[in-house]
PDB file of N, CA and C in Angstrom:
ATOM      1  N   UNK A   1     -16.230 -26.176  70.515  1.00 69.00           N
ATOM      2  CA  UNK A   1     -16.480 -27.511  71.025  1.00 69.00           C
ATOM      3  C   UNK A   1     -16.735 -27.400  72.536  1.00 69.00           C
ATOM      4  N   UNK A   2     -17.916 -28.011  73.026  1.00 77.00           N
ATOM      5  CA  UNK A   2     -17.682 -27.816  74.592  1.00 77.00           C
ATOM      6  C   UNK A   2     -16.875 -28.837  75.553  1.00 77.00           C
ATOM      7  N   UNK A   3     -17.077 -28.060  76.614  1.00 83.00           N
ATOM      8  CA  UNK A   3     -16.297 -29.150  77.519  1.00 83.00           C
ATOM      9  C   UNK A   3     -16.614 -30.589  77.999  1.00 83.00           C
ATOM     10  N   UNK A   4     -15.945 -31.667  78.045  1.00 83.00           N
ATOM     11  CA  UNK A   4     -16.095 -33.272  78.689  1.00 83.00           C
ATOM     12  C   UNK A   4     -17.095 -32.799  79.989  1.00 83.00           C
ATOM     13  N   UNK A   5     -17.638 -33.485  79.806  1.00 86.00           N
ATOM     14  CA  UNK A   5     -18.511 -34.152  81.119  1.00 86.00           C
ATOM     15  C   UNK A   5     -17.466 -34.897  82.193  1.00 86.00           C
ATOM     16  N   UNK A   6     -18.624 -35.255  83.249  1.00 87.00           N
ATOM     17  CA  UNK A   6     -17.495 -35.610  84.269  1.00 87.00           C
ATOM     18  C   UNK A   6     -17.669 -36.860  83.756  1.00 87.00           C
ATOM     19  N   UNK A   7     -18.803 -37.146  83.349  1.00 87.00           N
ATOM     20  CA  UNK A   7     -19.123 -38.748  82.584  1.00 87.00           C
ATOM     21  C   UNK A   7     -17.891 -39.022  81.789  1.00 87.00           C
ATOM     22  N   UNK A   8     -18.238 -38.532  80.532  1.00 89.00           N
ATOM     23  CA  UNK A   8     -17.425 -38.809  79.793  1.00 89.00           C
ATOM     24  C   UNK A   8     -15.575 -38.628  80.111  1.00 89.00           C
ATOM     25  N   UNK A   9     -15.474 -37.862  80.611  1.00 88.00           N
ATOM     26  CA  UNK A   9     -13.919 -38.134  81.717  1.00 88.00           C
ATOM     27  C   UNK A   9     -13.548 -39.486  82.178  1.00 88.00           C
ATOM     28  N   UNK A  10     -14.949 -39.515  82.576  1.00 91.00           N
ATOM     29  CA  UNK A  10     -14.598 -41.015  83.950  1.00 91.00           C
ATOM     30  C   UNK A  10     -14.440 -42.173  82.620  1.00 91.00           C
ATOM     31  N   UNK A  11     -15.636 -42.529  82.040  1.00 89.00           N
ATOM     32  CA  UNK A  11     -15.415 -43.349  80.893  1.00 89.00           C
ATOM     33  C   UNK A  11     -14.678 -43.619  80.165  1.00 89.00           C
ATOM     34  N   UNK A  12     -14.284 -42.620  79.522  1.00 90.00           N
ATOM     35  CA  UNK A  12     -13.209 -42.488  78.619  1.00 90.00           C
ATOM     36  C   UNK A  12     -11.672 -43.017  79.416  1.00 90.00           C
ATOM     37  N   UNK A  13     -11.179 -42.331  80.586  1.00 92.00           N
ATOM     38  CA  UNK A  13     -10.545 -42.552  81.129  1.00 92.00           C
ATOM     39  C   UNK A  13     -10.088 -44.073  81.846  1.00 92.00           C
ATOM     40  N   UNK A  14     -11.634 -44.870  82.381  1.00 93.00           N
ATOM     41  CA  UNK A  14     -11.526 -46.104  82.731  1.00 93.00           C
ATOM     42  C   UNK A  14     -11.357 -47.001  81.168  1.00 93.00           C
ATOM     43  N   UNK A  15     -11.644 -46.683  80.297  1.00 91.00           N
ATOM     44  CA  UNK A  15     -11.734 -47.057  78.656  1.00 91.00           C
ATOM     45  C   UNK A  15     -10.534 -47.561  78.475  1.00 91.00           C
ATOM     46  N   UNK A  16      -9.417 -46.333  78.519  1.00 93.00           N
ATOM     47  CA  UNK A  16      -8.016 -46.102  78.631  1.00 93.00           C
ATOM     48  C   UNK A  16      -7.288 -47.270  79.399  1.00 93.00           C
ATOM     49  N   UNK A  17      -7.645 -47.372  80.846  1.00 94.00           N
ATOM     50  CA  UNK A  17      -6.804 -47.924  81.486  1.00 94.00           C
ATOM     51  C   UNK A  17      -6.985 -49.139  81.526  1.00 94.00           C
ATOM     52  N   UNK A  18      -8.546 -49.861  81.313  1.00 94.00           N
ATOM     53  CA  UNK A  18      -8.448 -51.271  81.043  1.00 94.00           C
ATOM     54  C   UNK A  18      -8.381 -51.814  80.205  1.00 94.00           C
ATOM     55  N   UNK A  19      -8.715 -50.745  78.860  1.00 95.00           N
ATOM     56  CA  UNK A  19      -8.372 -51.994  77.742  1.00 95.00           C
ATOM     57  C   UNK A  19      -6.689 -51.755  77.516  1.00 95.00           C
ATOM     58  N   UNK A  20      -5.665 -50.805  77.914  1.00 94.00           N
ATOM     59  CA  UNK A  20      -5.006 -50.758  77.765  1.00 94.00           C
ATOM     60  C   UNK A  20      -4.156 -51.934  78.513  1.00 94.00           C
ATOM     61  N   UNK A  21      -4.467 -52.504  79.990  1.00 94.00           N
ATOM     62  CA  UNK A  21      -3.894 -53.322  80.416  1.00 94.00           C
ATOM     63  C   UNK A  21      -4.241 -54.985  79.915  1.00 94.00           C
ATOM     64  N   UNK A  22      -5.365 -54.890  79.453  1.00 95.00           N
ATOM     65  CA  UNK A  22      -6.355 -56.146  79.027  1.00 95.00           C
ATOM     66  C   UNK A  22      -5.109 -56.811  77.671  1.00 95.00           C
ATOM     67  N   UNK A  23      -5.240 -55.521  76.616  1.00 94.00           N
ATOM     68  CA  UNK A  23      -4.646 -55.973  75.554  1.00 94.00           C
ATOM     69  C   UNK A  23      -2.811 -56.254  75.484  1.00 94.00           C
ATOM     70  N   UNK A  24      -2.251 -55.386  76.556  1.00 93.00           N
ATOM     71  CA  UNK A  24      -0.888 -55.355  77.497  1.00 93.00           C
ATOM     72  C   UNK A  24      -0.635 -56.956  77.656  1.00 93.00           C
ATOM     73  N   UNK A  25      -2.072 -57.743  78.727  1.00 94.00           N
ATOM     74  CA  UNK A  25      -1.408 -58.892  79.509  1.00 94.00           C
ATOM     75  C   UNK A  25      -1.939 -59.933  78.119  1.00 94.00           C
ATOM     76  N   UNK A  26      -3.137 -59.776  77.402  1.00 94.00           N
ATOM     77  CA  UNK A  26      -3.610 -60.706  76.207  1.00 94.00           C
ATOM     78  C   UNK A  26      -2.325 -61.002  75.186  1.00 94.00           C
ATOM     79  N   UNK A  27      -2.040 -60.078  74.993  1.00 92.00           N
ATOM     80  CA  UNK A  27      -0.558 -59.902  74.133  1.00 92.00           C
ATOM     81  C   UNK A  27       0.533 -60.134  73.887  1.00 92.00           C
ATOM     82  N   UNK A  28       0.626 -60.494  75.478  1.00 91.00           N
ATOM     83  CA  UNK A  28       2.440 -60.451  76.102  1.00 91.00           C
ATOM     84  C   UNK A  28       3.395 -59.859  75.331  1.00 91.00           C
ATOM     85  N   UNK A  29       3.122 -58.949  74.793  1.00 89.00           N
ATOM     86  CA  UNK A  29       4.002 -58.380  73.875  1.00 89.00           C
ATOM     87  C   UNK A  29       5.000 -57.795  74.762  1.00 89.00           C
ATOM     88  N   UNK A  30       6.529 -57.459  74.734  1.00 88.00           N
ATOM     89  CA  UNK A  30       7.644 -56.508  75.111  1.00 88.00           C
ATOM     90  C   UNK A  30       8.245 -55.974  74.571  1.00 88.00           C
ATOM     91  N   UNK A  31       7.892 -55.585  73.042  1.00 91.00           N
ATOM     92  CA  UNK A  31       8.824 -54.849  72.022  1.00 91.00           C
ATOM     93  C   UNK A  31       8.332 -53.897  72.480  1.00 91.00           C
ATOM     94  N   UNK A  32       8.723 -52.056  71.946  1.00 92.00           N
ATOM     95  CA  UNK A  32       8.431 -50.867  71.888  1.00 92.00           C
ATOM     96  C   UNK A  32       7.640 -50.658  71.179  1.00 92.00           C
ATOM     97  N   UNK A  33       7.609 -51.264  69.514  1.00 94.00           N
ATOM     98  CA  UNK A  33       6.721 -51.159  68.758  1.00 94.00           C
ATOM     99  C   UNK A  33       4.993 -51.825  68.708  1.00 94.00           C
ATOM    100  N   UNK A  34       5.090 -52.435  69.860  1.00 93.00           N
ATOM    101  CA  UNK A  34       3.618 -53.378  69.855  1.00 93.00           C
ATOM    102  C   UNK A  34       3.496 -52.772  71.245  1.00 93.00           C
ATOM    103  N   UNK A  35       4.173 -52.317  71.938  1.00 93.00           N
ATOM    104  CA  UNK A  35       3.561 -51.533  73.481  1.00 93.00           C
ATOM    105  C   UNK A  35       2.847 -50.223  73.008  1.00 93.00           C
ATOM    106  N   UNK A  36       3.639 -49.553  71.880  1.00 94.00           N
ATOM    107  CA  UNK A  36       2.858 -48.011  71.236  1.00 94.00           C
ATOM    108  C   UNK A  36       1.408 -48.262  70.465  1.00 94.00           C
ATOM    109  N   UNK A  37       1.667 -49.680  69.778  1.00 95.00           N
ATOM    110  CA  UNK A  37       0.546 -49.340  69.268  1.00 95.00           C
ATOM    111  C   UNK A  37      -0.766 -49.954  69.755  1.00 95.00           C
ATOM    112  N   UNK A  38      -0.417 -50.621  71.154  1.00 94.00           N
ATOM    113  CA  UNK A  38      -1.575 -51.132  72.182  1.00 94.00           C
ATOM    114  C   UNK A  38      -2.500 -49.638  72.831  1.00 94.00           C
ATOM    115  N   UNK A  39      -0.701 -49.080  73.366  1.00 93.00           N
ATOM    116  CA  UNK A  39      -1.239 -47.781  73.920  1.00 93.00           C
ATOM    117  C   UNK A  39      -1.764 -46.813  72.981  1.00 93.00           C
ATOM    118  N   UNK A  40      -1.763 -46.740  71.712  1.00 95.00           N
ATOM    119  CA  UNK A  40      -2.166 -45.610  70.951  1.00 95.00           C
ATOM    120  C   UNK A  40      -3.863 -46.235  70.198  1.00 95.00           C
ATOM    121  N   UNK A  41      -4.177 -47.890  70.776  1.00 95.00           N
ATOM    122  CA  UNK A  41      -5.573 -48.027  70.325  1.00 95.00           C
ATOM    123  C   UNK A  41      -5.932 -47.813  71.341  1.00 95.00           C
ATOM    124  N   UNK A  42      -5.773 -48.298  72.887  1.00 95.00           N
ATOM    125  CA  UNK A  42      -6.232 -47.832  73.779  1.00 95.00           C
ATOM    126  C   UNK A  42      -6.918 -46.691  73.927  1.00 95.00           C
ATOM    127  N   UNK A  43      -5.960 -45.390  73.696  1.00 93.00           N
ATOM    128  CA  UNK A  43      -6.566 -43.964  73.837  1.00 93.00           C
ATOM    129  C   UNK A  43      -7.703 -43.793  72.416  1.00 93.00           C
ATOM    130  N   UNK A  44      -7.405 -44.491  71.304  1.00 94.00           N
ATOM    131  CA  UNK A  44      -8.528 -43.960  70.424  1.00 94.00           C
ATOM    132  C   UNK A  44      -9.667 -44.536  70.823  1.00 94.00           C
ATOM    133  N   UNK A  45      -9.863 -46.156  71.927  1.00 92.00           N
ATOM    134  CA  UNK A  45     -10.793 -46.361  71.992  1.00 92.00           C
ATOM    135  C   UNK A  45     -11.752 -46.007  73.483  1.00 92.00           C
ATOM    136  N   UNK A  46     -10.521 -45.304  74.225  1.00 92.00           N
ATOM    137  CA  UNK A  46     -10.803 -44.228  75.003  1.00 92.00           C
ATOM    138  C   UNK A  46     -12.154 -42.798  74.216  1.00 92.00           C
ATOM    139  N   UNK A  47     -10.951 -42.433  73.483  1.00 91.00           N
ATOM    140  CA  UNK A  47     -12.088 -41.273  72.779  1.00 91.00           C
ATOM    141  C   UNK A  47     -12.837 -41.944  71.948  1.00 91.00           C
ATOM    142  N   UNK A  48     -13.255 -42.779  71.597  1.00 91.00           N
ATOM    143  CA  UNK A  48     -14.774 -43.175  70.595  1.00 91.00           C
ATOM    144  C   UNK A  48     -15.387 -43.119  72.108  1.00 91.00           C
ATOM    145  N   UNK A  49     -15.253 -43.705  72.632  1.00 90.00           N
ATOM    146  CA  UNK A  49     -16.098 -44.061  74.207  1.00 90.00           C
ATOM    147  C   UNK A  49     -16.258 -42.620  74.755  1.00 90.00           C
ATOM    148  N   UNK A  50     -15.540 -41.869  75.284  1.00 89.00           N
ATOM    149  CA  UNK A  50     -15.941 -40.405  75.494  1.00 89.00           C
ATOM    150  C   UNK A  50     -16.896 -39.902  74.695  1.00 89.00           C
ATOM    151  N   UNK A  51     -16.760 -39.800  73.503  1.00 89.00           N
ATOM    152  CA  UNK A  51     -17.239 -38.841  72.354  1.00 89.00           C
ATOM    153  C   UNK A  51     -19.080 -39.303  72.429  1.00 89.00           C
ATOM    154  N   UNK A  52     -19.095 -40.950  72.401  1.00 89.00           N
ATOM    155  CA  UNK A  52     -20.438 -41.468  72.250  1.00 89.00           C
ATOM    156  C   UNK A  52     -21.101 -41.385  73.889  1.00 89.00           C
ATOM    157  N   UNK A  53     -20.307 -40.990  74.605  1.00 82.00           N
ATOM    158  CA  UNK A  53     -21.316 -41.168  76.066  1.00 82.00           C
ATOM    159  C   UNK A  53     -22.463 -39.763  75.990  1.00 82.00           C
ATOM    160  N   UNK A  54     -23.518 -40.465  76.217  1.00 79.00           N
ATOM    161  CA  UNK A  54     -25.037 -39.302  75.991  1.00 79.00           C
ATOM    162  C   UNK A  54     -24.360 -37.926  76.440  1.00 79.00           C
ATOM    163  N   UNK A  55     -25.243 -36.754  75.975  1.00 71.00           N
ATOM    164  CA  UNK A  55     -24.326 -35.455  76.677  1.00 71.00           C
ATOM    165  C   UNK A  55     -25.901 -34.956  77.435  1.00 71.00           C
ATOM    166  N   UNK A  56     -25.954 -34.111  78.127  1.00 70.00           N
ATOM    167  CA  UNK A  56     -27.392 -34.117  79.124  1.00 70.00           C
ATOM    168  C   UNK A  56     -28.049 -32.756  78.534  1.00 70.00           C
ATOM    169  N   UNK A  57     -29.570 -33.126  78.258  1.00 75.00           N
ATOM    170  CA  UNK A  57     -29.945 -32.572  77.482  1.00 75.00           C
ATOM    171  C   UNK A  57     -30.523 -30.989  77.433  1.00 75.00           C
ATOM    172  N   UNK A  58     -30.108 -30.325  76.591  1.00 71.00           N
ATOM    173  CA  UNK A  58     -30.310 -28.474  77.131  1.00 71.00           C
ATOM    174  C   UNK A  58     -31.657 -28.291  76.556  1.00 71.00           C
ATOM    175  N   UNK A  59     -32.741 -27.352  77.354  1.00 60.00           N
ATOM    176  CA  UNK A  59     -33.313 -27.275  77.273  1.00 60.00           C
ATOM    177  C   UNK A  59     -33.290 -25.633  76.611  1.00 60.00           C
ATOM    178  N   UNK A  60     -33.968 -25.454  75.284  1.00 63.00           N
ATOM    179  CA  UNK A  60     -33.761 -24.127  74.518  1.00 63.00           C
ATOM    180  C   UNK A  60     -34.966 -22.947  74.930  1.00 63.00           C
ATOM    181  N   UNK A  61     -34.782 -22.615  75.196  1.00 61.00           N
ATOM    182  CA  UNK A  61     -35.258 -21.001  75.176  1.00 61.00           C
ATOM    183  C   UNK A  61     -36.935 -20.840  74.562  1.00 61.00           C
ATOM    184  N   UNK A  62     -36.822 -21.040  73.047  1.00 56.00           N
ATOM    185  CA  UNK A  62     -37.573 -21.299  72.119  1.00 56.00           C
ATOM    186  C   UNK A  62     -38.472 -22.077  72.433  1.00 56.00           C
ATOM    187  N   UNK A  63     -37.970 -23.493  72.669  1.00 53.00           N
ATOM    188  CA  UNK A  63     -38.746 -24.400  72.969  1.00 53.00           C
ATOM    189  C   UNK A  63     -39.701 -24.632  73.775  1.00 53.00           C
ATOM    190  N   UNK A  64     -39.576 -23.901  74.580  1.00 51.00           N
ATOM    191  CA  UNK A  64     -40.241 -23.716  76.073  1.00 51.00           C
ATOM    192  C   UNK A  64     -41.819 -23.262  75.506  1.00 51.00           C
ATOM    193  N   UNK A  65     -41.769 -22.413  74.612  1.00 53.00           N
ATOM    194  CA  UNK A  65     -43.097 -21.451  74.064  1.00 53.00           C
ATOM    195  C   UNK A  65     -43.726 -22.126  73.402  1.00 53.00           C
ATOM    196  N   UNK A  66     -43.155 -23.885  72.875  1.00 56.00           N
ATOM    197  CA  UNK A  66     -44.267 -24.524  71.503  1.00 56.00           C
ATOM    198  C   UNK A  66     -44.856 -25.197  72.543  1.00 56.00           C
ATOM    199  N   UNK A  67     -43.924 -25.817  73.550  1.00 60.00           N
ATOM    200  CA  UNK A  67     -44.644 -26.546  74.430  1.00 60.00           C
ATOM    201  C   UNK A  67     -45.417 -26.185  75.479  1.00 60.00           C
ATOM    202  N   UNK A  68     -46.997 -26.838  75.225  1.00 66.00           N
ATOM    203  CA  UNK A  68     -48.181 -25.761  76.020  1.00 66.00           C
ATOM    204  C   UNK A  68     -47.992 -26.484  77.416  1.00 66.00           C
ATOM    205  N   UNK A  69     -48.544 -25.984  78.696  1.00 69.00           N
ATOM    206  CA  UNK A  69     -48.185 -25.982  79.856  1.00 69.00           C
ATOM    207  C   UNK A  69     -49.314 -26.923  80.249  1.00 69.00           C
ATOM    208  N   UNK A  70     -49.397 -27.453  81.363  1.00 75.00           N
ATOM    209  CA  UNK A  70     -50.328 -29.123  81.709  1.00 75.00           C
ATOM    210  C   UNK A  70     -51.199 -27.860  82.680  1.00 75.00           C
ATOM    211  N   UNK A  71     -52.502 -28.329  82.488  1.00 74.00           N
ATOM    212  CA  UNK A  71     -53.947 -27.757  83.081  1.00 74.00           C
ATOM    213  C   UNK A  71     -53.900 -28.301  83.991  1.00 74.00           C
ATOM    214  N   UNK A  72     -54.516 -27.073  85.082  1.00 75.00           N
ATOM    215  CA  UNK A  72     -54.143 -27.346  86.536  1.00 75.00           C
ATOM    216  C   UNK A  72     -55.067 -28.360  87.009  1.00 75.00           C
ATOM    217  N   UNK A  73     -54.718 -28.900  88.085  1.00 75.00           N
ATOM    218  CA  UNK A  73     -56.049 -29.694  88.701  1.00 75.00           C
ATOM    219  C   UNK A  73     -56.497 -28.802  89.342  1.00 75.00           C
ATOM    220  N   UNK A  74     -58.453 -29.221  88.972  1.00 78.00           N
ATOM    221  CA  UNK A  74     -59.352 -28.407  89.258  1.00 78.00           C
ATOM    222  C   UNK A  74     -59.510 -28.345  90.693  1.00 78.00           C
ATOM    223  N   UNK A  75     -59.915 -27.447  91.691  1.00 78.00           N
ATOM    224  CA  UNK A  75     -59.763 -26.967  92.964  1.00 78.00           C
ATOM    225  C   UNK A  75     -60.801 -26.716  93.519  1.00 78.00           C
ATOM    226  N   UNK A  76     -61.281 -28.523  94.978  1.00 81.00           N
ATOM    227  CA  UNK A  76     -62.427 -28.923  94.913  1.00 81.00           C
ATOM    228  C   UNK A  76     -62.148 -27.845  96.470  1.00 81.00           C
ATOM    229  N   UNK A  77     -63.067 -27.192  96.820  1.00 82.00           N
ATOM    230  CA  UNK A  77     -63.137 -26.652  97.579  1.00 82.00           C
ATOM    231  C   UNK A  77     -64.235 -27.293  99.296  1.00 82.00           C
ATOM    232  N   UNK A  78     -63.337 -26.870  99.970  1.00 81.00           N
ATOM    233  CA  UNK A  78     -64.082 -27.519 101.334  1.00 81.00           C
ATOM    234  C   UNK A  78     -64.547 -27.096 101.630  1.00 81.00           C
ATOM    235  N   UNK A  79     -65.865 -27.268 102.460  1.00 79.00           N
ATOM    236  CA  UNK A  79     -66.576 -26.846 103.363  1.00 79.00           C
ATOM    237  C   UNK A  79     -67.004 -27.579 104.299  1.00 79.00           C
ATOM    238  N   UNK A  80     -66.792 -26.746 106.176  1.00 79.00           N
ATOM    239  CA  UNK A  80     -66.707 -27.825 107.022  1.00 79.00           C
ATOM    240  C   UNK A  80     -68.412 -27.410 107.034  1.00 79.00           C
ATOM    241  N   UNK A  81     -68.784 -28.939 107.788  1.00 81.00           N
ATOM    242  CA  UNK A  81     -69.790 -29.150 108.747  1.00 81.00           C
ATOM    243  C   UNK A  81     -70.184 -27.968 109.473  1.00 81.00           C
ATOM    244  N   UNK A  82     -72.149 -27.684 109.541  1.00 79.00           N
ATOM    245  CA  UNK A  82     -72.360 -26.504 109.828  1.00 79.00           C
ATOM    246  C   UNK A  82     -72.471 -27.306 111.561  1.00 79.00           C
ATOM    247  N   UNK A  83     -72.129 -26.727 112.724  1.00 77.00           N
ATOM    248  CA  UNK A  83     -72.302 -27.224 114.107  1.00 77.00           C
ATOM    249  C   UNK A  83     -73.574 -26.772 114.278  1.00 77.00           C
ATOM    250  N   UNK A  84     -74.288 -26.714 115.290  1.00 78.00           N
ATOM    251  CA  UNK A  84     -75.276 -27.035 116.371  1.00 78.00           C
ATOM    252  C   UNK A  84     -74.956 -26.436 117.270  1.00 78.00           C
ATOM    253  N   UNK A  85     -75.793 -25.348 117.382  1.00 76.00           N
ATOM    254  CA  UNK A  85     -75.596 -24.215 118.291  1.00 76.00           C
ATOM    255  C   UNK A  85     -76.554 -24.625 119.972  1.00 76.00           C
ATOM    256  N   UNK A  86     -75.781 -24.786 120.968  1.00 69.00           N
ATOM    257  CA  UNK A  86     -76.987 -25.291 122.175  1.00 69.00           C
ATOM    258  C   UNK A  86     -76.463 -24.494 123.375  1.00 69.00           C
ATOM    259  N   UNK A  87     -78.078 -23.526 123.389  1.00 68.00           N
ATOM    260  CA  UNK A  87     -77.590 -22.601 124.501  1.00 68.00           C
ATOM    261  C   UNK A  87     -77.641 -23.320 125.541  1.00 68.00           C
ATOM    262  N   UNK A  88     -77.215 -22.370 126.568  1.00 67.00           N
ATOM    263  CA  UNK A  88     -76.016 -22.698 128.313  1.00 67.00           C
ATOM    264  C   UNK A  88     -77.646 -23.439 128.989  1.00 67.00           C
ATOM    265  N   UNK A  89     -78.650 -22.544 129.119  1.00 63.00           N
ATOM    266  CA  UNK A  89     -79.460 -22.728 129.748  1.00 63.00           C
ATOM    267  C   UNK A  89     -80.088 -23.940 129.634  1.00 63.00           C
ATOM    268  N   UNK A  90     -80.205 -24.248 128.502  1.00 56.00           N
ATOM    269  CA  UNK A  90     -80.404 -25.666 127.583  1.00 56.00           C
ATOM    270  C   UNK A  90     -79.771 -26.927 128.369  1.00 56.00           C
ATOM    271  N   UNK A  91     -78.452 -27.323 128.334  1.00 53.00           N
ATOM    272  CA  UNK A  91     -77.607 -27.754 128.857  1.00 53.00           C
ATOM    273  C   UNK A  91     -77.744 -28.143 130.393  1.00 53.00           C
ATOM    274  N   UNK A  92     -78.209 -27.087 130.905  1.00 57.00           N
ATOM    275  CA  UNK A  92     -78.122 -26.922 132.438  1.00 57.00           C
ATOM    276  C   UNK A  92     -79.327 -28.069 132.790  1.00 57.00           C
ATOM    277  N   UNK A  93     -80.424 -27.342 132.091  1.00 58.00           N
ATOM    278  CA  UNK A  93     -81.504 -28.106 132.296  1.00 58.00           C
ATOM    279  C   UNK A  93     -81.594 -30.072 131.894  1.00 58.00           C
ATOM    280  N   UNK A  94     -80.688 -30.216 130.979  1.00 57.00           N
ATOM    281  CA  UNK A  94     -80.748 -31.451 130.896  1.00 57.00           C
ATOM    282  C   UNK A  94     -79.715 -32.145 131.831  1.00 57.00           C
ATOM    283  N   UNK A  95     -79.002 -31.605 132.429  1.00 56.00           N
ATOM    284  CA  UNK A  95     -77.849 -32.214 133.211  1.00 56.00           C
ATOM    285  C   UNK A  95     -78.548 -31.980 135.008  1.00 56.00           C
ATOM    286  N   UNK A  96     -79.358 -31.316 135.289  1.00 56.00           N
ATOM    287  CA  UNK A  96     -80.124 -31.418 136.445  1.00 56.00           C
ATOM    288  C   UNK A  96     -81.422 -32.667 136.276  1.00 56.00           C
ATOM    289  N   UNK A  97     -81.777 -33.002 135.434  1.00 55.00           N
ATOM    290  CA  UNK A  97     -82.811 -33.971 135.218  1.00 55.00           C
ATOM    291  C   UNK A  97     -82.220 -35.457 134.973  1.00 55.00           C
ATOM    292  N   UNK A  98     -80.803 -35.293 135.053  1.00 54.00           N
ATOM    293  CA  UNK A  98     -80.514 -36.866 134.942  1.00 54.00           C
ATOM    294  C   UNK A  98     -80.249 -37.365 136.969  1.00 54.00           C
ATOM    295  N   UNK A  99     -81.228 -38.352 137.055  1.00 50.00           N
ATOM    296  CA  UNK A  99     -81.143 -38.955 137.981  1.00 50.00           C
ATOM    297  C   UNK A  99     -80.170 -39.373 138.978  1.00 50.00           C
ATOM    298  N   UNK A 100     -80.254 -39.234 139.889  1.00 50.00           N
ATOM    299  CA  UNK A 100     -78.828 -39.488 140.817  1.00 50.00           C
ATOM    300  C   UNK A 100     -78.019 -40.964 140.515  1.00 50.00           C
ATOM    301  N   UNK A 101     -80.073 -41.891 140.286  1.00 48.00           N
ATOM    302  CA  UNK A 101     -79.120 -43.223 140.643  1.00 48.00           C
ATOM    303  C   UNK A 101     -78.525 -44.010 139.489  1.00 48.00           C
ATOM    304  N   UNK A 102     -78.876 -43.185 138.300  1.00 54.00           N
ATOM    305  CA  UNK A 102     -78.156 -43.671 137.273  1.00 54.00           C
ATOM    306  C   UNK A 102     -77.080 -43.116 136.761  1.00 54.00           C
ATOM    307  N   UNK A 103     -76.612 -42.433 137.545  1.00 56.00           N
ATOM    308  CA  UNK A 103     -75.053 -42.204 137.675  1.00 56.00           C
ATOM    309  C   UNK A 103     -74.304 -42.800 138.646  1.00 56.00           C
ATOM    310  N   UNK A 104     -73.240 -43.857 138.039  1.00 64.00           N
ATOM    311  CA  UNK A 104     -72.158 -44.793 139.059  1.00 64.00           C
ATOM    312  C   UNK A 104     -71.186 -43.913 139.162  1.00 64.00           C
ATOM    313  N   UNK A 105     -71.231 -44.413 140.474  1.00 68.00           N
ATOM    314  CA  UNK A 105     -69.203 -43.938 140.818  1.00 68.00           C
ATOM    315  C   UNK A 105     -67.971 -44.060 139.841  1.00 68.00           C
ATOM    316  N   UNK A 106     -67.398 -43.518 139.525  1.00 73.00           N
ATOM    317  CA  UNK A 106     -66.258 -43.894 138.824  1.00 73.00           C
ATOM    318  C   UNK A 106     -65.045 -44.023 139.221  1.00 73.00           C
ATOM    319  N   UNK A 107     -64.783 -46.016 139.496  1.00 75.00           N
ATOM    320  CA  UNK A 107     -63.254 -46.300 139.714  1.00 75.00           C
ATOM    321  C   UNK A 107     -62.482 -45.865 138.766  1.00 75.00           C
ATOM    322  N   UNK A 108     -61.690 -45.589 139.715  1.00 78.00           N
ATOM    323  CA  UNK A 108     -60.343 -45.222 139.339  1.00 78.00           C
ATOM    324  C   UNK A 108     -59.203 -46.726 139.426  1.00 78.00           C
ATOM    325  N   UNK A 109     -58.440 -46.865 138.450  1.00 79.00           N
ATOM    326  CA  UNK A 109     -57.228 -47.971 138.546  1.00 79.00           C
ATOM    327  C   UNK A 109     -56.515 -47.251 139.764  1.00 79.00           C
ATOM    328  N   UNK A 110     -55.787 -48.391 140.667  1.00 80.00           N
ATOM    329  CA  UNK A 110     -55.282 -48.848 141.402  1.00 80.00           C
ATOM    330  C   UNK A 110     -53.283 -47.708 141.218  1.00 80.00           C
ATOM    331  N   UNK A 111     -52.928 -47.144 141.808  1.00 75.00           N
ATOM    332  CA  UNK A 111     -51.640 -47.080 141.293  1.00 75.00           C
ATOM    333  C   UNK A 111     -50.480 -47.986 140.841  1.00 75.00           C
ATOM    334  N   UNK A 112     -49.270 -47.902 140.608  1.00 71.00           N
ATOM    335  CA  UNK A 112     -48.577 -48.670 140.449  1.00 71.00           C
ATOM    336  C   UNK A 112     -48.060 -49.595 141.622  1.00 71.00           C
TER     337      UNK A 112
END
């Protein structure tokens, strides 16, 4: 038989202690003979409650091999942007042909 869960511990256990007090104060009973047999349904309905709490599920060995494995997603591959190669000399020449007077000064903000 294997071992209680922590579940079924806790359950079973809270099972125990409230219906045991529930049916205790419902009862008002104070004989010996009606206190035993509160406390002795209590614990059986302790263990029905243990016994039925789900147990977590094992995964077999075997099983692993019927069940086929999920197909990968297909693998879209990137490719960057080809650049634009512009030689130095290139460059030079267009940055000497821009006009003096259509280049403004550039303010600067004020400091704080």
């Amino acid at each position: 038989m294997p071992r209680p869960t922590a579940a079924q511990l806790a359950y079973g256990s809270c099972t125990v202690i409230f219906s045991t007090l529930a049916m205790l104060l419902l009862s008002q009973t104070s004989s010996g003979l009606g206190i035993a047999v509160i406390t002795l349904s209590a614990l059986a309905l302790g263990l029905l409650v243990a016994v039925t709490v789900p147990l977590p599920k094992r995964v077999r060995s075997g099983s692993l091999a019927a069940v086929p494995a999920p197909a990968p997603a297909p693998v879209q591959e990137r490719v960057p942007a080809q650049r634009e190669t512009v030689s130095v000399s290139a460059s030079l020449s267009s940055v000497s042909s821009v006009s003096s007077a259509s280049v403004s000064a550039v303010r600067e903000p004020a400091g704080p």
